[in-house]
Every structure is written in C-alpha cells, then in structure tokens.
Amino acid sequence: MDWDLILWLIALLSNIALLVLLIYQIICLSDLEADYMNPYESSANINTMVIPEFLLEGAFCFLFLLTGHWFMFFITLPIACYHVRLFIKREHLVDVTEIFRALGNEKRYRIIKLALYLVFFFLVIVRFPAGSFSISSIFSSPHGELDMRASFLEF
C-alpha cells in the first residue's frame, strides 16, 4: 500500500476535524452575540474545543515533518508555533468575565484561523490525488520500465 495515500487521507480527515472544531467555536460566539447562550455556557463550550484543536494542529504539522513534506510543514508551522505561544502564556482560554469585551476580537481571530484552515484544506485536496497516484506507476510495465505500448497491446 502506498504510504503517501495514507498520509494525505489522514491529513484530509484531520483538516476536516479542525474545520469542524473551529466552525463550532464561531457558532458559539455568534450565539453569544445574539444572546442565545449565556457567557458561561459559551466560554465552557469554546474552552473544551481549544485544547483538542491545538493538539490536532500540532499533530497535523508534526505529520508533515515526519514524512518529509517540507512545503506543507513550513506552511503549518507558524500556526502551530502561535498555538504553543498562546498555551505557554495561558492566553488560549476564553475568560467568562471578559468575553463580551473581547467578543469582536475572538470572532475575528477565529475567522482568520478558519480562512487559514481552508487554505490548508485546499492544499491537501490538491495534493491528495498527486500523492495517491504516480504517473510512473500508471504507465509503467511490470518490469519497471516506461512502456505504454505493451500495456495497450495486452488488450
């Protein structure tokens, strides 16, 4: 089995999970803004999603480092470093008492991250077929040499 196919499938699934987690956080903030949720529920729901998002993004970045996909690694590295900085400074959780004051900034922060994750999603979608099929494996003969004529003559 081709390991690149498994890598891009894992990357696709983890990117979809990141998008779902972030959209849920944006929905919680929008519900708070529209007064459908109280600040405690909203910040509790958002704070339970922050650590899994950080871990999944770190694993997403580390996966590309281990497999040697340097372009994707260097694209995902800044957001992973930013998450580490937020975690070290203890600024990663939403404070219940400050949520109304920081609501606009929190929504903007998450919408920018959503745009970045959509770019990652687009890059993974573009690279997924390239990782699963290689031109040489489609058109080569069983002996390893490129011979399209032999494969057409078999029919």
PDB file of C-alpha atoms in Angstrom:
ATOM      1  CA  MET A   1       0.000   0.000   0.000  1.00  0.00           C
ATOM      2  CA  ASP A   2       1.217   3.461  -0.817  1.00  0.00           C
ATOM      3  CA  TRP A   3       2.107   5.422   2.335  1.00  0.00           C
ATOM      4  CA  ASP A   4       1.586   8.780   0.637  1.00  0.00           C
ATOM      5  CA  LEU A   5      -2.072   7.897   0.125  1.00  0.00           C
ATOM      6  CA  ILE A   6      -2.451   7.127   3.838  1.00  0.00           C
ATOM      7  CA  LEU A   7      -0.659  10.365   4.759  1.00  0.00           C
ATOM      8  CA  TRP A   8      -2.914  12.535   2.642  1.00  0.00           C
ATOM      9  CA  LEU A   9      -6.015  10.694   3.842  1.00  0.00           C
ATOM     10  CA  ILE A  10      -5.020  11.325   7.480  1.00  0.00           C
ATOM     11  CA  ALA A  11      -4.230  14.950   6.618  1.00  0.00           C
ATOM     12  CA  LEU A  12      -7.610  15.351   4.927  1.00  0.00           C
ATOM     13  CA  LEU A  13      -9.517  13.872   7.872  1.00  0.00           C
ATOM     14  CA  SER A  14      -7.601  15.905  10.457  1.00  0.00           C
ATOM     15  CA  ASN A  15      -8.136  19.068   8.437  1.00  0.00           C
ATOM     16  CA  ILE A  16     -11.866  18.388   8.271  1.00  0.00           C
ATOM     17  CA  ALA A  17     -11.860  17.868  12.058  1.00  0.00           C
ATOM     18  CA  LEU A  18     -10.026  21.193  12.515  1.00  0.00           C
ATOM     19  CA  LEU A  19     -12.609  22.955  10.355  1.00  0.00           C
ATOM     20  CA  VAL A  20     -15.480  21.419  12.325  1.00  0.00           C
ATOM     21  CA  LEU A  21     -13.946  22.416  15.678  1.00  0.00           C
ATOM     22  CA  LEU A  22     -13.382  25.972  14.523  1.00  0.00           C
ATOM     23  CA  ILE A  23     -16.835  26.356  12.991  1.00  0.00           C
ATOM     24  CA  TYR A  24     -18.339  25.145  16.268  1.00  0.00           C
ATOM     25  CA  GLN A  25     -16.390  27.822  18.153  1.00  0.00           C
ATOM     26  CA  ILE A  26     -17.573  30.517  15.739  1.00  0.00           C
ATOM     27  CA  ILE A  27     -21.173  29.333  16.135  1.00  0.00           C
ATOM     28  CA  CYS A  28     -20.833  29.509  19.933  1.00  0.00           C
ATOM     29  CA  LEU A  29     -19.538  33.076  19.684  1.00  0.00           C
ATOM     30  CA  SER A  30     -22.349  34.033  17.296  1.00  0.00           C
ATOM     31  CA  ASP A  31     -24.919  32.509  19.645  1.00  0.00           C
ATOM     32  CA  LEU A  32     -23.446  34.528  22.488  1.00  0.00           C
ATOM     33  CA  GLU A  33     -23.597  37.676  20.394  1.00  0.00           C
ATOM     34  CA  ALA A  34     -27.237  37.018  19.510  1.00  0.00           C
ATOM     35  CA  ASP A  35     -27.977  36.282  23.194  1.00  0.00           C
ATOM     36  CA  TYR A  36     -28.978  32.646  22.610  1.00  0.00           C
ATOM     37  CA  MET A  37     -26.351  31.424  25.105  1.00  0.00           C
ATOM     38  CA  ASN A  38     -25.130  32.829  28.366  1.00  0.00           C
ATOM     39  CA  PRO A  39     -21.428  33.716  28.717  1.00  0.00           C
ATOM     40  CA  TYR A  40     -20.660  30.759  30.971  1.00  0.00           C
ATOM     41  CA  GLU A  41     -22.051  28.152  28.540  1.00  0.00           C
ATOM     42  CA  SER A  42     -20.400  29.773  25.566  1.00  0.00           C
ATOM     43  CA  SER A  43     -16.956  30.029  27.130  1.00  0.00           C
ATOM     44  CA  ALA A  44     -17.220  26.498  28.557  1.00  0.00           C
ATOM     45  CA  ASN A  45     -18.107  25.122  25.113  1.00  0.00           C
ATOM     46  CA  ILE A  46     -15.307  27.055  23.420  1.00  0.00           C
ATOM     47  CA  ASN A  47     -12.706  26.170  26.056  1.00  0.00           C
ATOM     48  CA  THR A  48     -13.420  22.441  25.710  1.00  0.00           C
ATOM     49  CA  MET A  49     -12.623  22.706  21.982  1.00  0.00           C
ATOM     50  CA  VAL A  50      -9.397  24.730  22.246  1.00  0.00           C
ATOM     51  CA  ILE A  51      -7.016  22.044  23.535  1.00  0.00           C
ATOM     52  CA  PRO A  52      -8.155  19.360  21.038  1.00  0.00           C
ATOM     53  CA  GLU A  53      -7.772  21.918  18.253  1.00  0.00           C
ATOM     54  CA  PHE A  54      -4.232  22.776  19.378  1.00  0.00           C
ATOM     55  CA  LEU A  55      -3.271  19.092  19.662  1.00  0.00           C
ATOM     56  CA  LEU A  56      -4.761  18.243  16.282  1.00  0.00           C
ATOM     57  CA  GLU A  57      -2.997  21.172  14.611  1.00  0.00           C
ATOM     58  CA  GLY A  58       0.290  20.141  16.239  1.00  0.00           C
ATOM     59  CA  ALA A  59      -0.172  16.562  15.052  1.00  0.00           C
ATOM     60  CA  PHE A  60      -1.061  17.868  11.587  1.00  0.00           C
ATOM     61  CA  CYS A  61       2.204  19.849  11.492  1.00  0.00           C
ATOM     62  CA  PHE A  62       4.266  17.015  13.010  1.00  0.00           C
ATOM     63  CA  LEU A  63       2.873  14.548  10.464  1.00  0.00           C
ATOM     64  CA  PHE A  64       4.294  16.599   7.621  1.00  0.00           C
ATOM     65  CA  LEU A  65       7.623  16.930   9.442  1.00  0.00           C
ATOM     66  CA  LEU A  66       7.947  13.167   9.887  1.00  0.00           C
ATOM     67  CA  THR A  67       7.056  12.374   6.302  1.00  0.00           C
ATOM     68  CA  GLY A  68       9.348  14.995   4.792  1.00  0.00           C
ATOM     69  CA  HIS A  69       6.697  17.125   3.115  1.00  0.00           C
ATOM     70  CA  TRP A  70       8.618  20.315   3.774  1.00  0.00           C
ATOM     71  CA  PHE A  71       6.354  22.736   1.929  1.00  0.00           C
ATOM     72  CA  MET A  72       3.287  21.693   3.909  1.00  0.00           C
ATOM     73  CA  PHE A  73       5.317  21.578   7.116  1.00  0.00           C
ATOM     74  CA  PHE A  74       6.556  25.146   6.696  1.00  0.00           C
ATOM     75  CA  ILE A  75       3.032  26.332   5.877  1.00  0.00           C
ATOM     76  CA  THR A  76       1.537  24.727   9.008  1.00  0.00           C
ATOM     77  CA  LEU A  77       4.443  25.634  11.299  1.00  0.00           C
ATOM     78  CA  PRO A  78       3.521  29.303  12.012  1.00  0.00           C
ATOM     79  CA  ILE A  79       0.040  28.492  13.311  1.00  0.00           C
ATOM     80  CA  ALA A  80       1.440  25.641  15.431  1.00  0.00           C
ATOM     81  CA  CYS A  81       4.057  27.995  16.914  1.00  0.00           C
ATOM     82  CA  TYR A  82       1.336  30.561  17.570  1.00  0.00           C
ATOM     83  CA  HIS A  83      -0.720  27.934  19.394  1.00  0.00           C
ATOM     84  CA  VAL A  84       2.313  26.989  21.516  1.00  0.00           C
ATOM     85  CA  ARG A  85       2.872  30.672  22.366  1.00  0.00           C
ATOM     86  CA  LEU A  86      -0.783  31.083  23.384  1.00  0.00           C
ATOM     87  CA  PHE A  87      -0.620  27.961  25.529  1.00  0.00           C
ATOM     88  CA  ILE A  88       2.615  28.963  27.269  1.00  0.00           C
ATOM     89  CA  LYS A  89       1.309  32.464  28.060  1.00  0.00           C
ATOM     90  CA  ARG A  90      -2.035  30.981  29.169  1.00  0.00           C
ATOM     91  CA  GLU A  91      -3.975  33.103  26.687  1.00  0.00           C
ATOM     92  CA  HIS A  92      -5.618  30.176  24.917  1.00  0.00           C
ATOM     93  CA  LEU A  93      -8.809  30.022  27.008  1.00  0.00           C
ATOM     94  CA  VAL A  94     -11.757  32.386  26.774  1.00  0.00           C
ATOM     95  CA  ASP A  95     -12.452  34.187  30.062  1.00  0.00           C
ATOM     96  CA  VAL A  96     -16.096  34.265  31.161  1.00  0.00           C
ATOM     97  CA  THR A  97     -15.851  37.741  32.666  1.00  0.00           C
ATOM     98  CA  GLU A  98     -14.089  39.265  29.639  1.00  0.00           C
ATOM     99  CA  ILE A  99     -15.941  37.534  26.833  1.00  0.00           C
ATOM    100  CA  PHE A 100     -18.263  40.412  25.949  1.00  0.00           C
ATOM    101  CA  ARG A 101     -15.368  42.853  25.793  1.00  0.00           C
ATOM    102  CA  ALA A 102     -13.306  40.527  23.608  1.00  0.00           C
ATOM    103  CA  LEU A 103     -16.150  39.138  21.503  1.00  0.00           C
ATOM    104  CA  GLY A 104     -15.223  41.005  18.323  1.00  0.00           C
ATOM    105  CA  ASN A 105     -11.550  40.105  18.634  1.00  0.00           C
ATOM    106  CA  GLU A 106     -12.325  36.454  19.375  1.00  0.00           C
ATOM    107  CA  LYS A 107     -14.605  36.172  16.356  1.00  0.00           C
ATOM    108  CA  ARG A 108     -12.050  37.889  14.106  1.00  0.00           C
ATOM    109  CA  TYR A 109      -9.284  35.625  15.424  1.00  0.00           C
ATOM    110  CA  ARG A 110     -11.311  32.502  14.712  1.00  0.00           C
ATOM    111  CA  ILE A 111     -12.463  33.671  11.280  1.00  0.00           C
ATOM    112  CA  ILE A 112      -8.837  34.317  10.287  1.00  0.00           C
ATOM    113  CA  LYS A 113      -7.929  30.830  11.524  1.00  0.00           C
ATOM    114  CA  LEU A 114     -10.879  29.443   9.566  1.00  0.00           C
ATOM    115  CA  ALA A 115      -9.558  31.094   6.395  1.00  0.00           C
ATOM    116  CA  LEU A 116      -6.111  29.639   7.091  1.00  0.00           C
ATOM    117  CA  TYR A 117      -7.536  26.155   7.678  1.00  0.00           C
ATOM    118  CA  LEU A 118      -9.492  26.471   4.425  1.00  0.00           C
ATOM    119  CA  VAL A 119      -6.221  27.219   2.631  1.00  0.00           C
ATOM    120  CA  PHE A 120      -4.739  24.110   4.267  1.00  0.00           C
ATOM    121  CA  PHE A 121      -7.818  22.158   3.170  1.00  0.00           C
ATOM    122  CA  PHE A 122      -7.406  23.355  -0.407  1.00  0.00           C
ATOM    123  CA  LEU A 123      -3.719  22.399  -0.409  1.00  0.00           C
ATOM    124  CA  VAL A 124      -4.475  18.945   0.977  1.00  0.00           C
ATOM    125  CA  ILE A 125      -7.240  18.428  -1.598  1.00  0.00           C
ATOM    126  CA  VAL A 126      -4.853  19.425  -4.393  1.00  0.00           C
ATOM    127  CA  ARG A 127      -2.064  17.182  -3.085  1.00  0.00           C
ATOM    128  CA  PHE A 128      -4.320  14.196  -2.290  1.00  0.00           C
ATOM    129  CA  PRO A 129      -4.607  12.874  -5.876  1.00  0.00           C
ATOM    130  CA  ALA A 130      -0.943  13.612  -6.528  1.00  0.00           C
ATOM    131  CA  GLY A 131       0.038  11.547  -3.506  1.00  0.00           C
ATOM    132  CA  SER A 132      -2.241   8.648  -4.324  1.00  0.00           C
ATOM    133  CA  PHE A 133      -1.285   8.197  -7.971  1.00  0.00           C
ATOM    134  CA  SER A 134       2.073   8.500  -9.552  1.00  0.00           C
ATOM    135  CA  ILE A 135       2.479   8.815 -13.291  1.00  0.00           C
ATOM    136  CA  SER A 136       5.229   6.219 -13.422  1.00  0.00           C
ATOM    137  CA  SER A 137       3.125   3.575 -11.676  1.00  0.00           C
ATOM    138  CA  ILE A 138       0.205   4.053 -14.082  1.00  0.00           C
ATOM    139  CA  PHE A 139       2.155   3.865 -17.320  1.00  0.00           C
ATOM    140  CA  SER A 140       4.982   1.512 -16.423  1.00  0.00           C
ATOM    141  CA  SER A 141       5.279  -2.132 -17.225  1.00  0.00           C
ATOM    142  CA  PRO A 142       5.696  -4.771 -14.510  1.00  0.00           C
ATOM    143  CA  HIS A 143       9.438  -4.771 -15.171  1.00  0.00           C
ATOM    144  CA  GLY A 144       9.804  -1.135 -14.106  1.00  0.00           C
ATOM    145  CA  GLU A 145      10.465   0.469 -17.468  1.00  0.00           C
ATOM    146  CA  LEU A 146       8.149   3.007 -19.048  1.00  0.00           C
ATOM    147  CA  ASP A 147       6.313   1.169 -21.815  1.00  0.00           C
ATOM    148  CA  MET A 148       2.803   2.313 -22.659  1.00  0.00           C
ATOM    149  CA  ARG A 149       2.770   0.312 -25.881  1.00  0.00           C
ATOM    150  CA  ALA A 150       2.982  -3.021 -24.052  1.00  0.00           C
ATOM    151  CA  SER A 151       0.014  -2.230 -21.837  1.00  0.00           C
ATOM    152  CA  PHE A 152      -2.141  -1.340 -24.863  1.00  0.00           C
ATOM    153  CA  LEU A 153      -1.112  -4.468 -26.752  1.00  0.00           C
ATOM    154  CA  GLU A 154      -2.282  -6.701 -23.909  1.00  0.00           C
ATOM    155  CA  PHE A 155      -5.914  -5.909 -24.691  1.00  0.00           C
TER     156      PHE A 155
END
